[in-house]
Amino acid sequence: MINAIYGKKIGMTQIFDEQDRLIPVTVIQAAPNKVVQVKTVESDGYEAVQLGFGTIKEKKVNKPMAGHFAKQGAEPTRYLREVRVENAAEYKVGDEQTVAAFADVDTVDVTGISKGKGFAGVMKRYGFGGGPGGHGSHFHRAPGSVGQCATPSRVFKGLRLPGHMGCERVTVKNLSVVKIDEDQNLILVKGAVPGGKNGIVRVRMA
């Protein structure tokens, strides 16, 4: 079975459960994902299906992608993503993956691109404590010593230093599925998921 669906993060809100407890939820709108291409071991070396989602005008589809959709006999979509499956031959172009597949799922893993924070220092990026706050101290928010002496005379890779923060692929695991709205193609999961509003996320059965 296809154990994932792609959608758009709408935002956060809160709802009451059956025990009248207030639950913070993230709303994900996952319109039906259509199978655009089926990949098998014989043709591609592995088993997977290519899912298309998001509407796009035909005149905005570039020629390489238009040729791809025409070859597969599928309608053009704005986004294409792959999902590994055990037996891709069970599916055909045009099959749909909807939120109904998650009706009996309790927990999901949500993957998205985190919000960009720009260039950040070590205190914001990694939680460094920093130096004394007094005016006499000349060491406040700097990272401190980063290298060695003449041996090995270089800075080791992977050292925690200032740099670009955010804009990374992040997965939050085991989020509880609070509600499935099949009429509006909505999935409500408890807690926060990576990315900003209208960001593309993958919801995978945990």
mmCIF file of N, CA, C and O in Angstrom, residues 101-144:
data_model
loop_
_atom_site.group_PDB
_atom_site.id
_atom_site.type_symbol
_atom_site.label_atom_id
_atom_site.label_comp_id
_atom_site.label_asym_id
_atom_site.label_seq_id
_atom_site.Cartn_x
_atom_site.Cartn_y
_atom_site.Cartn_z
ATOM 1 N N ALA A 101 -7.268 7.078 3.403
ATOM 2 C CA ALA A 101 -6.334 6.001 3.720
ATOM 3 C C ALA A 101 -5.798 6.120 5.146
ATOM 4 O O ALA A 101 -5.267 5.153 5.698
ATOM 5 N N PHE A 102 -5.939 7.293 5.752
ATOM 6 C CA PHE A 102 -5.429 7.521 7.102
ATOM 7 C C PHE A 102 -6.535 7.473 8.156
ATOM 8 O O PHE A 102 -6.316 7.865 9.298
ATOM 9 N N ALA A 103 -7.707 6.993 7.763
ATOM 10 C CA ALA A 103 -8.850 6.983 8.687
ATOM 11 C C ALA A 103 -8.583 6.124 9.918
ATOM 12 O O ALA A 103 -9.014 6.456 11.030
ATOM 13 N N ASP A 104 -7.858 5.016 9.752
ATOM 14 C CA ASP A 104 -7.595 4.105 10.866
ATOM 15 C C ASP A 104 -6.176 4.227 11.402
ATOM 16 O O ASP A 104 -5.713 3.353 12.142
ATOM 17 N N VAL A 105 -5.474 5.282 11.014
ATOM 18 C CA VAL A 105 -4.087 5.480 11.450
ATOM 19 C C VAL A 105 -4.068 6.343 12.705
ATOM 20 O O VAL A 105 -4.737 7.379 12.769
ATOM 21 N N ASP A 106 -3.318 5.907 13.713
ATOM 22 C CA ASP A 106 -3.254 6.641 14.980
ATOM 23 C C ASP A 106 -2.134 7.679 14.997
ATOM 24 O O ASP A 106 -2.317 8.779 15.521
ATOM 25 N N THR A 107 -0.963 7.325 14.472
ATOM 26 C CA THR A 107 0.185 8.234 14.509
ATOM 27 C C THR A 107 0.812 8.339 13.122
ATOM 28 O O THR A 107 0.773 7.387 12.333
ATOM 29 N N VAL A 108 1.408 9.493 12.851
ATOM 30 C CA VAL A 108 2.049 9.737 11.557
ATOM 31 C C VAL A 108 3.382 10.449 11.786
ATOM 32 O O VAL A 108 3.621 11.062 12.829
ATOM 33 N N ASP A 109 4.249 10.356 10.767
ATOM 34 C CA ASP A 109 5.495 11.117 10.723
ATOM 35 C C ASP A 109 5.328 12.197 9.665
ATOM 36 O O ASP A 109 4.950 11.899 8.528
ATOM 37 N N VAL A 110 5.612 13.431 10.019
ATOM 38 C CA VAL A 110 5.431 14.557 9.101
ATOM 39 C C VAL A 110 6.798 15.146 8.761
ATOM 40 O O VAL A 110 7.581 15.478 9.658
ATOM 41 N N THR A 111 7.069 15.273 7.460
ATOM 42 C CA THR A 111 8.342 15.802 6.977
ATOM 43 C C THR A 111 8.106 17.082 6.199
ATOM 44 O O THR A 111 7.187 17.156 5.370
ATOM 45 N N GLY A 112 8.925 18.083 6.453
ATOM 46 C CA GLY A 112 8.817 19.351 5.744
ATOM 47 C C GLY A 112 10.132 20.109 5.799
ATOM 48 O O GLY A 112 11.105 19.662 6.425
ATOM 49 N N ILE A 113 10.167 21.262 5.154
ATOM 50 C CA ILE A 113 11.338 22.131 5.171
ATOM 51 C C ILE A 113 11.127 23.181 6.261
ATOM 52 O O ILE A 113 10.153 23.936 6.227
ATOM 53 N N SER A 114 12.048 23.230 7.221
ATOM 54 C CA SER A 114 11.891 24.134 8.354
ATOM 55 C C SER A 114 11.999 25.587 7.919
ATOM 56 O O SER A 114 12.544 25.907 6.858
ATOM 57 N N LYS A 115 11.480 26.476 8.738
ATOM 58 C CA LYS A 115 11.537 27.905 8.453
ATOM 59 C C LYS A 115 12.991 28.389 8.437
ATOM 60 O O LYS A 115 13.803 27.978 9.265
ATOM 61 N N GLY A 116 13.303 29.274 7.494
ATOM 62 C CA GLY A 116 14.637 29.839 7.429
ATOM 63 C C GLY A 116 14.820 30.937 8.465
ATOM 64 O O GLY A 116 13.956 31.797 8.643
ATOM 65 N N LYS A 117 15.950 30.911 9.172
ATOM 66 C CA LYS A 117 16.252 31.908 10.198
ATOM 67 C C LYS A 117 17.381 32.850 9.780
ATOM 68 O O LYS A 117 17.794 33.701 10.564
ATOM 69 N N GLY A 118 17.900 32.670 8.568
ATOM 70 C CA GLY A 118 18.996 33.528 8.133
ATOM 71 C C GLY A 118 20.317 33.118 8.769
ATOM 72 O O GLY A 118 20.493 31.998 9.256
ATOM 73 N N PHE A 119 21.277 34.039 8.765
ATOM 74 C CA PHE A 119 22.590 33.790 9.363
ATOM 75 C C PHE A 119 22.484 33.988 10.868
ATOM 76 O O PHE A 119 22.105 35.063 11.331
ATOM 77 N N ALA A 120 22.815 32.963 11.626
ATOM 78 C CA ALA A 120 22.645 33.004 13.082
ATOM 79 C C ALA A 120 23.958 32.665 13.774
ATOM 80 O O ALA A 120 24.776 31.901 13.259
ATOM 81 N N GLY A 121 24.132 33.235 14.968
ATOM 82 C CA GLY A 121 25.311 32.939 15.769
ATOM 83 C C GLY A 121 25.142 31.655 16.561
ATOM 84 O O GLY A 121 24.089 31.012 16.543
ATOM 85 N N VAL A 122 26.188 31.296 17.311
ATOM 86 C CA VAL A 122 26.170 30.006 18.013
ATOM 87 C C VAL A 122 25.177 30.002 19.171
ATOM 88 O O VAL A 122 24.643 28.949 19.520
ATOM 89 N N MET A 123 24.895 31.155 19.760
ATOM 90 C CA MET A 123 23.959 31.162 20.886
ATOM 91 C C MET A 123 22.540 30.873 20.415
ATOM 92 O O MET A 123 21.793 30.116 21.054
ATOM 93 N N LYS A 124 22.146 31.453 19.288
ATOM 94 C CA LYS A 124 20.816 31.200 18.747
ATOM 95 C C LYS A 124 20.759 29.854 18.039
ATOM 96 O O LYS A 124 19.780 29.115 18.151
ATOM 97 N N ARG A 125 21.818 29.527 17.316
ATOM 98 C CA ARG A 125 21.807 28.320 16.481
ATOM 99 C C ARG A 125 21.974 27.035 17.292
ATOM 100 O O ARG A 125 21.346 26.019 16.988
ATOM 101 N N TYR A 126 22.817 27.067 18.312
ATOM 102 C CA TYR A 126 23.127 25.851 19.060
ATOM 103 C C TYR A 126 22.888 25.964 20.567
ATOM 104 O O TYR A 126 23.116 25.010 21.296
ATOM 105 N N GLY A 127 22.481 27.154 21.040
ATOM 106 C CA GLY A 127 22.195 27.285 22.465
ATOM 107 C C GLY A 127 23.420 27.459 23.321
ATOM 108 O O GLY A 127 23.399 27.079 24.508
ATOM 109 N N PHE A 128 24.496 28.016 22.788
ATOM 110 C CA PHE A 128 25.688 28.269 23.597
ATOM 111 C C PHE A 128 25.340 29.246 24.721
ATOM 112 O O PHE A 128 24.480 30.112 24.574
ATOM 113 N N GLY A 129 26.047 29.149 25.833
ATOM 114 C CA GLY A 129 25.764 29.994 26.976
ATOM 115 C C GLY A 129 26.293 31.412 26.833
ATOM 116 O O GLY A 129 25.758 32.341 27.419
ATOM 117 N N GLY A 130 27.366 31.584 26.064
ATOM 118 C CA GLY A 130 27.952 32.915 25.925
ATOM 119 C C GLY A 130 28.824 33.266 27.108
ATOM 120 O O GLY A 130 28.936 32.515 28.086
ATOM 121 N N GLY A 131 29.430 34.446 27.039
ATOM 122 C CA GLY A 131 30.333 34.893 28.089
ATOM 123 C C GLY A 131 29.638 35.780 29.100
ATOM 124 O O GLY A 131 28.407 35.954 29.060
ATOM 125 N N PRO A 132 30.407 36.361 30.038
ATOM 126 C CA PRO A 132 29.827 37.246 31.061
ATOM 127 C C PRO A 132 29.145 38.455 30.437
ATOM 128 O O PRO A 132 29.533 38.929 29.378
ATOM 129 N N GLY A 133 28.134 38.964 31.110
ATOM 130 C CA GLY A 133 27.384 40.090 30.575
ATOM 131 C C GLY A 133 27.923 41.442 30.985
ATOM 132 O O GLY A 133 27.442 42.467 30.507
ATOM 133 N N GLY A 134 28.889 41.468 31.901
ATOM 134 C CA GLY A 134 29.426 42.744 32.386
ATOM 135 C C GLY A 134 30.185 43.505 31.310
ATOM 136 O O GLY A 134 30.694 42.920 30.347
ATOM 137 N N HIS A 135 30.268 44.825 31.504
ATOM 138 C CA HIS A 135 30.932 45.672 30.506
ATOM 139 C C HIS A 135 32.433 45.401 30.435
ATOM 140 O O HIS A 135 33.068 45.633 29.412
ATOM 141 N N GLY A 136 33.006 44.930 31.504
ATOM 142 C CA GLY A 136 34.455 44.701 31.488
ATOM 143 C C GLY A 136 34.852 43.483 30.677
ATOM 144 O O GLY A 136 36.015 43.358 30.276
ATOM 145 N N SER A 137 33.925 42.582 30.440
ATOM 146 C CA SER A 137 34.243 41.384 29.672
ATOM 147 C C SER A 137 34.192 41.684 28.187
ATOM 148 O O SER A 137 33.261 42.308 27.689
ATOM 149 N N HIS A 138 35.206 41.244 27.483
ATOM 150 C CA HIS A 138 35.227 41.441 26.035
ATOM 151 C C HIS A 138 34.741 40.185 25.304
ATOM 152 O O HIS A 138 34.918 40.073 24.100
ATOM 153 N N PHE A 139 34.191 39.237 26.062
ATOM 154 C CA PHE A 139 33.706 37.981 25.461
ATOM 155 C C PHE A 139 32.232 37.827 25.818
ATOM 156 O O PHE A 139 31.894 37.544 26.975
ATOM 157 N N HIS A 140 31.336 38.042 24.836
ATOM 158 C CA HIS A 140 29.906 37.998 25.112
ATOM 159 C C HIS A 140 29.189 36.893 24.325
ATOM 160 O O HIS A 140 28.732 35.922 24.904
ATOM 161 N N ARG A 141 29.096 37.059 23.002
ATOM 162 C CA ARG A 141 28.308 36.117 22.191
ATOM 163 C C ARG A 141 29.152 35.365 21.175
ATOM 164 O O ARG A 141 28.641 34.698 20.281
ATOM 165 N N ALA A 142 30.454 35.454 21.298
ATOM 166 C CA ALA A 142 31.353 34.779 20.349
ATOM 167 C C ALA A 142 31.427 33.283 20.641
ATOM 168 O O ALA A 142 31.126 32.850 21.759
ATOM 169 N N PRO A 143 31.814 32.456 19.646
ATOM 170 C CA PRO A 143 31.883 31.006 19.875
ATOM 171 C C PRO A 143 33.051 30.583 20.737
ATOM 172 O O PRO A 143 33.030 29.498 21.305
ATOM 173 N N GLY A 144 34.104 31.390 20.845
ATOM 174 C CA GLY A 144 35.262 30.992 21.638
ATOM 175 C C GLY A 144 36.287 30.264 20.791
ATOM 176 O O GLY A 144 36.280 30.334 19.562
#
